[in-house]
Tab-separated table of C-alpha atoms and ligand atoms in Angstrom:
chain	number	residue	atom	x	y	z
M	1153	UNK	CA	17.652	-25.248	-25.252
M	1154	UNK	CA	14.907	-26.273	-22.981
M	1155	UNK	CA	17.355	-26.896	-20.155
M	1156	UNK	CA	18.665	-23.492	-20.297
M	1157	UNK	CA	15.219	-21.902	-19.822
M	1158	UNK	CA	14.420	-24.539	-17.075
M	1159	UNK	CA	17.410	-23.784	-15.208
M	1160	UNK	CA	16.894	-19.944	-15.493
M	1161	UNK	CA	13.274	-20.424	-13.835
M	1162	UNK	CA	14.651	-22.961	-11.317
M	1163	UNK	CA	17.077	-20.130	-10.225
M	1164	UNK	CA	14.347	-17.921	-10.062
M	1165	UNK	CA	12.164	-20.187	-7.812
M	1166	UNK	CA	15.268	-20.737	-5.409
M	1167	UNK	CA	15.501	-17.098	-4.799
M	1168	UNK	CA	11.814	-16.564	-4.314
M	1169	UNK	CA	11.552	-14.394	-7.604
M	1170	UNK	CA	9.408	-16.889	-9.604
M	1171	UNK	CA	6.030	-15.641	-10.966
M	1172	UNK	CA	3.691	-18.458	-11.061
M	1173	UNK	CA	0.022	-18.577	-12.400
M	1174	UNK	CA	-1.886	-15.351	-12.309
M	1175	UNK	CA	-4.602	-14.693	-9.858
M	1176	UNK	CA	-7.749	-14.633	-12.135
M	1177	UNK	CA	-10.593	-12.315	-10.872
M	1178	UNK	CA	-13.981	-13.022	-11.710
M	1179	UNK	CA	-15.631	-10.064	-10.820
M	1180	UNK	CA	-15.101	-6.255	-11.117
M	1181	UNK	CA	-12.014	-4.303	-10.181
M	1182	UNK	CA	-13.311	-2.956	-6.746
M	1183	UNK	CA	-12.484	-2.828	-3.001
M	1184	UNK	CA	-13.570	-6.364	-2.886
M	1185	UNK	CA	-13.074	-8.925	-5.703
M	1186	UNK	CA	-13.793	-12.440	-6.355
M	1187	UNK	CA	-10.823	-14.940	-7.005
M	1188	UNK	CA	-12.105	-18.297	-7.673
M	1189	UNK	CA	-15.489	-17.232	-6.563
M	1190	UNK	CA	-14.079	-16.377	-3.143
M	1191	UNK	CA	-14.563	-12.820	-2.008
M	1192	UNK	CA	-11.265	-10.949	-1.013
M	1193	UNK	CA	-10.450	-7.431	-0.028
M	1194	UNK	CA	-8.410	-6.062	-2.722
M	1195	UNK	CA	-5.418	-4.053	-1.509
M	1196	UNK	CA	-3.022	-3.742	-4.427
M	1197	UNK	CA	-4.995	-1.977	-7.298
M	1198	UNK	CA	-4.175	1.398	-8.905
M	1199	UNK	CA	-8.055	2.002	-9.127
M	1200	UNK	CA	-7.415	4.479	-6.339
M	1201	UNK	CA	-10.743	6.338	-6.797
M	1202	UNK	CA	-12.908	3.111	-7.748
M	1203	UNK	CA	-13.753	4.534	-10.717
M	1204	UNK	CA	-13.170	1.274	-12.681
M	1205	UNK	CA	-16.511	0.013	-12.078
M	1206	UNK	CA	-18.291	3.472	-11.402
M	1207	UNK	CA	-21.914	3.307	-12.923
M	1208	UNK	CA	-21.087	6.732	-14.743
M	1209	UNK	CA	-18.225	5.124	-16.611
M	1210	UNK	CA	-20.122	1.823	-17.492
M	1211	UNK	CA	-22.942	4.076	-18.833
M	1212	UNK	CA	-20.651	6.232	-20.905
M	1213	UNK	CA	-18.824	3.040	-22.382
M	1214	UNK	CA	-22.157	1.358	-23.179
M	1215	UNK	CA	-23.650	4.512	-24.875
M	1216	UNK	CA	-20.238	4.864	-26.887
M	1217	UNK	CA	-20.261	1.064	-28.018
M	1218	UNK	CA	-23.902	1.388	-28.935
M	1219	UNK	CA	-22.983	4.554	-31.129
M	1220	UNK	CA	-19.279	3.653	-32.549
M	1221	UNK	CA	-19.131	-0.238	-31.856
M	1222	UNK	CA	-15.916	-1.317	-30.138
M	1223	UNK	CA	-12.645	-1.493	-32.091
M	1224	UNK	CA	-11.183	1.923	-33.405
M	1225	UNK	CA	-10.147	0.178	-36.779
M	1226	UNK	CA	-6.802	2.139	-37.544
M	1227	UNK	CA	-4.111	4.017	-36.048
M	1228	UNK	CA	-4.588	7.725	-35.031
M	1229	UNK	CA	-2.901	8.877	-38.217
M	1230	UNK	CA	-4.884	6.685	-40.612
M	1231	UNK	CA	-8.607	5.902	-39.879
M	1232	UNK	CA	-8.641	5.459	-36.107
M	1233	UNK	CA	-9.087	9.221	-34.828
M	1234	UNK	CA	-12.565	9.862	-33.585
M	1235	UNK	CA	-14.115	13.077	-32.567
M	1236	UNK	CA	-13.938	11.693	-28.869
M	1237	UNK	CA	-10.031	11.439	-29.174
M	1238	UNK	CA	-10.109	15.043	-29.981
M	1239	UNK	CA	-12.349	15.839	-26.874
M	1240	UNK	CA	-10.225	13.755	-24.462
M	1241	UNK	CA	-7.145	15.605	-25.786
M	1242	UNK	CA	-8.718	19.047	-25.243
M	1243	UNK	CA	-9.923	17.880	-21.771
M	1244	UNK	CA	-6.711	16.510	-20.743
M	1245	UNK	CA	-4.912	19.781	-21.709
M	1246	UNK	CA	-7.418	21.926	-19.802
M	1247	UNK	CA	-7.161	19.533	-16.818
M	1248	UNK	CA	-3.353	19.878	-16.660
M	1249	UNK	CA	-3.376	23.598	-17.283
M	1250	UNK	CA	-1.111	23.302	-20.422
M	1251	UNK	CA	-1.615	24.024	-24.208
M	1252	UNK	CA	-2.267	20.403	-25.741
M	1253	UNK	CA	-2.081	16.995	-25.283
M	1254	UNK	CA	-1.898	13.532	-27.035
M	1255	UNK	CA	-3.320	10.226	-26.108
M	1256	UNK	CA	-1.206	7.002	-26.677
M	1257	UNK	CA	-2.676	3.521	-26.060
M	1258	UNK	CA	-0.860	2.975	-22.830
M	1259	UNK	CA	1.182	4.688	-20.323
M	1260	UNK	CA	4.229	2.297	-21.352
M	1261	UNK	CA	4.018	3.313	-25.013
M	1262	UNK	CA	3.645	7.029	-24.004
M	1263	UNK	CA	6.950	6.878	-22.131
M	1264	UNK	CA	8.663	4.914	-24.596
M	1265	UNK	CA	7.288	7.080	-27.614
M	1266	UNK	CA	8.111	10.370	-25.964
M	1267	UNK	CA	11.556	9.711	-24.672
M	1268	UNK	CA	12.754	8.027	-27.732
M	1269	UNK	CA	11.543	10.587	-30.126
M	1270	UNK	CA	12.766	13.580	-27.982
M	1271	UNK	CA	16.225	12.358	-27.288
M	1272	UNK	CA	19.186	10.681	-29.434
M	1273	UNK	CA	22.776	10.113	-28.948
M	1274	UNK	CA	23.351	13.706	-28.486
M	1275	UNK	CA	21.338	13.884	-25.324
M	1276	UNK	CA	21.983	13.295	-21.670
M	1277	UNK	CA	19.149	11.887	-19.485
M	1278	UNK	CA	19.109	12.478	-15.872
M	1279	UNK	CA	16.800	9.869	-14.485
M	1280	UNK	CA	15.767	9.249	-10.743
M	1281	UNK	CA	16.868	5.692	-9.549
M	1282	UNK	CA	13.269	4.810	-8.764
M	1283	UNK	CA	11.607	5.705	-12.145
M	1284	UNK	CA	9.269	3.429	-13.921
M	1285	UNK	CA	10.557	0.665	-16.109
M	1286	UNK	CA	8.803	2.370	-18.981
M	1287	UNK	CA	11.043	5.447	-18.590
M	1288	UNK	CA	14.324	3.461	-18.479
M	1289	UNK	CA	13.124	1.652	-21.678
M	1290	UNK	CA	12.346	4.986	-23.225
M	1291	UNK	CA	15.727	6.194	-22.310
M	1292	UNK	CA	17.500	3.058	-23.623
M	1293	UNK	CA	15.691	3.099	-26.899
M	1294	UNK	CA	16.607	6.769	-27.535
M	1295	UNK	CA	20.297	6.004	-27.272
M	1296	UNK	CA	20.944	8.862	-25.266
M	1297	UNK	CA	23.552	8.810	-22.385
M	1298	UNK	CA	21.638	7.601	-19.244
M	1299	UNK	CA	22.506	9.135	-16.030
M	1300	UNK	CA	20.690	7.779	-12.814
M	1301	UNK	CA	20.771	9.885	-9.831
M	1302	UNK	CA	19.895	8.668	-6.188
M	1303	UNK	CA	16.089	8.538	-5.448
M	1304	UNK	CA	15.125	12.255	-4.880
M	1305	UNK	CA	18.580	13.189	-4.041
M	1306	UNK	CA	19.061	16.841	-5.322
M	1307	UNK	CA	22.777	17.105	-4.364
M	1308	UNK	CA	23.300	13.984	-6.328
M	1309	UNK	CA	21.547	15.223	-9.187
M	1310	UNK	CA	23.399	18.316	-9.102
M	1311	UNK	CA	26.659	16.718	-8.947
M	1312	UNK	CA	25.868	14.384	-11.798
M	1313	UNK	CA	24.555	17.473	-14.005
M	1314	UNK	CA	27.861	19.222	-13.385
M	1315	UNK	CA	29.790	16.196	-14.341
M	1316	UNK	CA	27.711	14.833	-17.144
M	1317	UNK	CA	25.863	17.773	-18.898
M	1318	UNK	CA	25.972	17.570	-22.638
M	1319	UNK	CA	24.538	19.837	-25.453
M	1320	UNK	CA	20.882	18.813	-25.111
M	1321	UNK	CA	19.645	17.385	-21.460
M	1322	UNK	CA	16.800	16.033	-20.029
M	1323	UNK	CA	15.588	15.552	-16.440
M	1324	UNK	CA	12.725	12.956	-16.013
M	1325	UNK	CA	11.131	11.834	-12.736
M	1326	UNK	CA	8.209	10.066	-11.683
M	1327	UNK	CA	5.810	12.495	-10.080
M	1328	UNK	CA	4.564	10.088	-7.408
M	1329	UNK	CA	6.655	6.944	-7.053
M	1330	UNK	CA	4.889	3.727	-7.897
M	1331	UNK	CA	6.630	1.336	-5.498
M	1332	UNK	CA	7.244	3.907	-2.713
M	1333	UNK	CA	4.371	6.244	-2.911
M	1334	UNK	CA	6.459	9.187	-2.109
M	1335	UNK	CA	6.403	12.462	-4.225
M	1336	UNK	CA	9.389	13.870	-6.417
M	1337	UNK	CA	10.785	17.221	-5.068
M	1338	UNK	CA	9.605	19.020	-8.153
M	1339	UNK	CA	10.316	22.559	-6.949
M	1340	UNK	CA	14.045	21.706	-6.562
M	1341	UNK	CA	14.036	19.777	-9.595
M	1342	UNK	CA	12.729	22.725	-11.561
M	1343	UNK	CA	15.311	25.201	-9.784
M	1344	UNK	CA	18.113	22.873	-11.207
M	1345	UNK	CA	16.485	22.528	-14.568
M	1346	UNK	CA	16.221	26.572	-14.794
M	1347	UNK	CA	20.022	26.687	-13.611
M	1348	UNK	CA	21.275	24.354	-16.005
M	1349	UNK	CA	18.741	24.962	-18.754
M	1350	UNK	CA	17.585	21.562	-18.931
M	1351	UNK	CA	14.156	20.045	-20.248
M	1352	UNK	CA	12.023	18.594	-17.710
M	1353	UNK	CA	9.566	15.600	-17.955
M	1354	UNK	CA	7.375	14.368	-15.103
M	1355	UNK	CA	5.515	11.064	-15.206
M	1356	UNK	CA	2.322	11.434	-13.245
M	1357	UNK	CA	0.747	8.067	-13.606
M	1358	UNK	CA	0.156	7.846	-9.760
M	1359	UNK	CA	-0.395	11.557	-9.114
M	1360	UNK	CA	-3.353	12.068	-11.297
M	1361	UNK	CA	-6.702	12.027	-9.488
M	1362	UNK	CA	-4.819	11.986	-6.220
M	1363	UNK	CA	-2.979	15.188	-5.739
M	1364	UNK	CA	-3.404	18.841	-6.558
M	1365	UNK	CA	-6.590	20.749	-5.902
M	1366	UNK	CA	-8.425	19.876	-9.018
M	1367	UNK	CA	-6.925	16.427	-8.966
M	1368	UNK	CA	-4.713	16.900	-11.921
M	1369	UNK	CA	-1.517	15.731	-10.017
M	1370	UNK	CA	1.804	16.421	-8.806
M	1371	UNK	CA	2.625	19.460	-10.840
M	1372	UNK	CA	-0.587	21.294	-9.640
M	1373	UNK	CA	0.058	20.209	-6.133
M	1374	UNK	CA	3.369	22.207	-6.393
M	1375	UNK	CA	1.718	24.934	-8.510
M	1376	UNK	CA	4.296	24.178	-11.302
M	1377	UNK	CA	1.929	23.246	-13.984
M	1378	UNK	CA	3.350	25.797	-16.265
M	1379	UNK	CA	7.011	25.136	-15.654
M	1380	UNK	CA	7.394	21.610	-16.561
M	1381	UNK	CA	8.058	20.892	-20.117
M	1382	UNK	CA	6.579	17.631	-20.486
M	1383	UNK	CA	3.777	16.148	-18.429
M	1384	UNK	CA	3.232	12.544	-19.088
M	1385	UNK	CA	0.340	10.397	-17.388
M	1386	UNK	CA	-1.703	7.131	-17.666
M	1387	UNK	CA	-5.484	6.820	-18.099
M	1388	UNK	CA	-5.320	3.573	-16.533
M	1389	UNK	CA	-4.738	4.188	-12.566
M	1390	UNK	CA	-7.127	6.629	-10.643
M	1391	UNK	CA	-8.923	7.552	-14.165
M	1392	UNK	CA	-9.924	3.897	-14.135
M	1393	UNK	CA	-9.725	3.481	-17.873
M	1394	UNK	CA	-6.829	2.624	-20.294
M	1395	UNK	CA	-4.380	4.568	-22.217
M	1396	UNK	CA	-1.424	7.281	-21.695
M	1397	UNK	CA	-1.012	10.675	-22.701
M	1398	UNK	CA	1.564	13.500	-23.086
M	1399	UNK	CA	0.639	17.131	-22.202
M	1400	UNK	CA	2.419	20.331	-22.664
M	1401	UNK	CA	3.312	23.126	-25.224
M	1402	UNK	CA	1.844	22.682	-28.619
M	1403	UNK	CA	4.973	22.378	-30.314
M	1404	UNK	CA	6.059	19.441	-28.304
M	1405	UNK	CA	2.743	17.752	-28.976
M	1406	UNK	CA	2.810	18.425	-32.630
M	1407	UNK	CA	6.448	16.979	-32.559
M	1408	UNK	CA	5.360	13.749	-30.693
M	1409	UNK	CA	2.269	13.185	-33.141
M	1410	UNK	CA	4.866	13.428	-36.040
M	1411	UNK	CA	7.617	11.398	-34.531
M	1412	UNK	CA	6.712	9.212	-31.718
M	1413	UNK	CA	6.741	5.592	-33.292
M	1414	UNK	CA	4.592	3.951	-30.424
M	1415	UNK	CA	2.016	6.534	-31.158
M	1416	UNK	CA	2.169	6.292	-35.110
M	1417	UNK	CA	2.486	2.502	-35.503
M	1418	UNK	CA	-0.273	1.239	-33.284
M	1419	UNK	CA	-3.986	0.987	-33.383
M	1420	UNK	CA	-5.989	3.916	-31.702
M	1421	UNK	CA	-7.740	3.484	-28.426
M	1422	UNK	CA	-11.302	2.145	-29.086
M	1423	UNK	CA	-13.748	5.337	-28.691
M	1424	UNK	CA	-15.409	3.632	-25.534
M	1425	UNK	CA	-12.094	3.543	-23.668
M	1426	UNK	CA	-11.680	7.154	-24.579
M	1427	UNK	CA	-15.318	7.878	-23.428
M	1428	UNK	CA	-14.675	6.283	-20.086
M	1429	UNK	CA	-11.628	8.525	-19.631
M	1430	UNK	CA	-13.535	11.804	-20.454
M	1431	UNK	CA	-16.225	10.799	-17.715
M	1432	UNK	CA	-13.703	9.893	-15.255
M	1433	UNK	CA	-11.814	13.286	-15.616
M	1434	UNK	CA	-15.084	14.939	-15.408
M	1435	UNK	CA	-15.928	13.175	-12.035
M	1436	UNK	CA	-12.232	13.973	-10.796
M	1437	UNK	CA	-12.647	17.690	-11.346
M	1438	UNK	CA	-15.931	17.877	-9.450
M	1439	UNK	CA	-15.704	15.272	-6.819
M	1440	UNK	CA	-12.910	16.506	-4.346
M	1441	UNK	CA	-14.415	14.752	-1.578
M	1442	UNK	CA	-13.522	11.250	-2.942
M	1443	UNK	CA	-9.663	12.141	-2.991
M	1444	UNK	CA	-9.927	13.905	0.382
M	1445	UNK	CA	-11.596	10.779	2.041
M	1446	UNK	CA	-9.014	8.495	0.551
M	1447	UNK	CA	-5.951	10.635	1.777
M	1448	UNK	CA	-7.304	10.841	5.174
M	1449	UNK	CA	-8.055	6.912	5.340
M	1450	UNK	CA	-4.571	6.314	3.924
M	1451	UNK	CA	-3.044	8.275	6.606
M	1452	UNK	CA	-5.045	6.628	9.541
M	1453	UNK	CA	-4.175	3.242	7.912
M	1454	UNK	CA	-0.325	4.083	7.629
M	1455	UNK	CA	-0.190	5.260	11.294
M	1456	UNK	CA	-1.855	1.811	12.377
M	1457	UNK	CA	0.657	-0.193	10.505
M	1458	UNK	CA	3.618	1.893	11.955
M	1459	UNK	CA	2.205	1.444	15.453
M	1460	UNK	CA	2.128	-2.160	14.999
M	1461	UNK	CA	5.951	-1.998	14.129
M	1462	UNK	CA	5.784	-2.376	10.360
M	1463	UNK	CA	8.377	-0.600	8.163
M	1464	UNK	CA	6.179	1.839	6.380
M	1465	UNK	CA	7.357	4.978	4.474
M	1466	UNK	CA	5.199	7.791	5.511
M	1467	UNK	CA	3.900	9.304	2.431
M	1468	UNK	CA	0.998	11.629	1.582
M	1469	UNK	CA	-0.233	9.235	-1.170
M	1470	UNK	CA	-2.644	5.985	-1.016
M	1471	UNK	CA	0.418	3.886	-1.972
M	1472	UNK	CA	1.707	2.325	1.146
M	1473	UNK	CA	4.821	0.004	0.872
M	1474	UNK	CA	5.160	-2.331	3.701
M	1475	UNK	CA	8.770	-3.475	3.535
M	1476	UNK	CA	9.589	-6.882	4.290
M	1477	UNK	CA	13.232	-7.266	2.740
M	1478	UNK	CA	13.421	-10.943	1.955
M	1479	UNK	CA	11.430	-12.098	-1.116
M	1480	UNK	CA	10.512	-15.551	0.258
M	1481	UNK	CA	9.202	-13.987	3.389
M	1482	UNK	CA	7.205	-11.410	1.544
M	1483	UNK	CA	5.600	-14.124	-0.783
M	1484	UNK	CA	4.685	-15.948	2.579
M	1485	UNK	CA	2.968	-12.794	4.121
M	1486	UNK	CA	1.031	-12.228	0.786
M	1487	UNK	CA	-0.003	-15.802	0.634
M	1488	UNK	CA	-1.040	-16.051	4.502
M	1489	UNK	CA	-3.067	-12.778	3.879
M	1490	UNK	CA	-4.924	-14.261	0.714
M	1491	UNK	CA	-6.044	-17.225	2.836
M	1492	UNK	CA	-7.582	-14.657	5.196
M	1493	UNK	CA	-9.298	-12.957	2.347
M	1494	UNK	CA	-6.990	-10.196	1.708
M	1495	UNK	CA	-5.331	-9.775	-1.658
M	1496	UNK	CA	-2.202	-7.730	-1.883
M	1497	UNK	CA	0.638	-8.964	-4.356
M	1498	UNK	CA	4.222	-9.436	-3.217
M	1499	UNK	CA	6.599	-6.807	-5.087
M	1500	UNK	CA	10.068	-8.429	-5.666
M	1501	UNK	CA	12.992	-7.627	-7.571
M	1502	UNK	CA	13.402	-6.506	-10.335
M	1503	UNK	CA	10.440	-4.319	-9.824
M	1504	UNK	CA	12.118	-2.979	-6.598
M	1505	UNK	CA	15.891	-3.186	-5.360
M	1506	UNK	CA	17.018	-6.338	-4.058
M	1507	UNK	CA	16.444	-6.803	-0.427
M	1508	UNK	CA	13.394	-4.197	-0.412
M	1509	UNK	CA	10.831	-6.926	-1.288
M	1510	UNK	CA	7.341	-5.561	0.011
M	1511	UNK	CA	3.804	-5.598	0.021
M	1512	UNK	CA	2.751	-2.744	-2.125
M	1513	UNK	CA	-0.516	-1.808	-0.505
M	1514	UNK	CA	-2.932	0.628	-2.072
M	1515	UNK	CA	-6.074	1.951	-0.907
M	1516	UNK	CA	-9.047	2.984	-2.805
M	1517	UNK	CA	-11.669	5.464	-1.981
M	1518	UNK	CA	-14.128	2.557	-1.825
M	1519	UNK	CA	-12.536	0.782	1.048
M	1520	UNK	CA	-14.105	1.129	4.390
M	1521	UNK	CA	-12.717	1.527	7.713
M	1522	UNK	CA	-14.187	-1.820	8.772
M	1523	UNK	CA	-12.276	-3.555	5.961
M	1524	UNK	CA	-9.135	-1.757	6.970
M	1525	UNK	CA	-9.367	-2.647	10.745
M	1526	UNK	CA	-9.697	-6.378	9.637
M	1527	UNK	CA	-6.559	-5.983	7.456
M	1528	UNK	CA	-4.537	-4.610	10.510
M	1529	UNK	CA	-5.633	-7.345	12.776
M	1530	UNK	CA	-4.757	-9.962	10.185
M	1531	UNK	CA	-1.340	-8.446	9.204
M	1532	UNK	CA	-0.366	-8.041	12.551
M	1533	UNK	CA	-1.016	-11.799	13.409
M	1534	UNK	CA	0.902	-12.972	10.498
M	1535	UNK	CA	3.663	-10.300	10.519
M	1536	UNK	CA	4.444	-11.498	14.179
M	1537	UNK	CA	4.417	-15.286	13.046
M	1538	UNK	CA	6.682	-14.763	10.249
M	1539	UNK	CA	9.169	-12.584	12.267
M	1540	UNK	CA	8.584	-9.436	10.313
M	1541	UNK	CA	7.375	-7.364	13.410
M	1542	UNK	CA	8.114	-8.258	17.150
M	1543	UNK	CA	5.915	-10.611	18.890
R	518	PLP	C1	4.905	5.568	-12.952
R	518	PLP	C2	4.394	4.772	-14.155
R	518	PLP	N1	4.387	5.292	-15.313
R	518	PLP	C3	3.887	4.377	-16.407
R	518	PLP	C4	3.324	3.265	-16.260
R	518	PLP	C5	2.740	2.761	-17.497
R	518	PLP	O1	1.244	2.943	-17.664
R	518	PLP	P1	0.327	1.833	-18.291
R	518	PLP	O2	0.150	0.924	-17.287
R	518	PLP	O3	-0.877	2.697	-18.720
R	518	PLP	O4	0.953	1.283	-19.396
R	518	PLP	C6	3.078	2.684	-14.920
R	518	PLP	C7	2.168	1.644	-14.680
R	518	PLP	O5	2.614	0.807	-14.107
R	518	PLP	C8	3.482	3.465	-13.874
R	518	PLP	O6	3.698	3.131	-12.804
């Protein structure tokens, strides 16, 4: 038995796909972190707004722990629902401009719970090829027919709808794609959904806090908050806390509360985590400057990378994929940067398609231009040394 597993691990190593020991942080999640007590610039975090270690979130958590203790002690349908859960769910609904919302323990559990309770064998799900793994897992668990369309390709989506449409249908897409940083063409997706009478779902894990005039995400950015049937998101990225949610019409939310197994059969989030999420949403609603500054800095940084000759997708978000292609070379670049005090993980298959291994750089509002100028100098040097850009 051991031989089988060892040979699988060796094969991963040969392909540059082996994941070794973790990098253990011994500091807060911030624009600079400590790994083995050495300070490094962190460039791969989803803590886009720097809220993970914001003093206001810390205070909210400490006050809540003092009042409620830590663990929630039960699932939401038994003893684990607190007044704070209700407050957060009302807040999310208001923030997203919809009737109601429901909080899950993680975004992964939200996707799996929503999709597997909504759809069954009678459904056809049209899913963007670059959608997050938790969407795909939800689709597979549901037993529905899964039809994957080319990334953001509306002609391919329409063709596949015509060929595969069933009695009940769902189109599901990331709002902002986690590994590419690009934004789904929601207006066109909604047009097709209306034309063919299809339910729509958007996973806005990476849009919330970043896009839309109040920071509520991709739907707001396109002024489509009332047209998307199901809006899912996570509280673990720009919101700086932990958890996932679904937001939409009351009847959908009521349905998920009753049917979604990942909601029902899991312990509720601790009140302190809920308090952090409430505080973060309050900050996001008021503080436009933070996300404007982040987006401006991201644009500047992308231009510098492109000028240097790197293959970078031009997006409007702080997710900046630097495509290297080969997995081993991507790991070498990541390791060289770490030696120089810059931590940005190598992203390889199966997270991204084969041949598109990359550094997934993501900026935080708390990075400085000085940090980023240093990053540009170092990445250029090693990019040339490794033959990724021309010398
Ligand atoms: C697009 C997308 N959806 C869902 C999730 C899952 O969210 P969580 O990390 O809260 O489980 C992620 C996280 O990586 C994501 O990127």
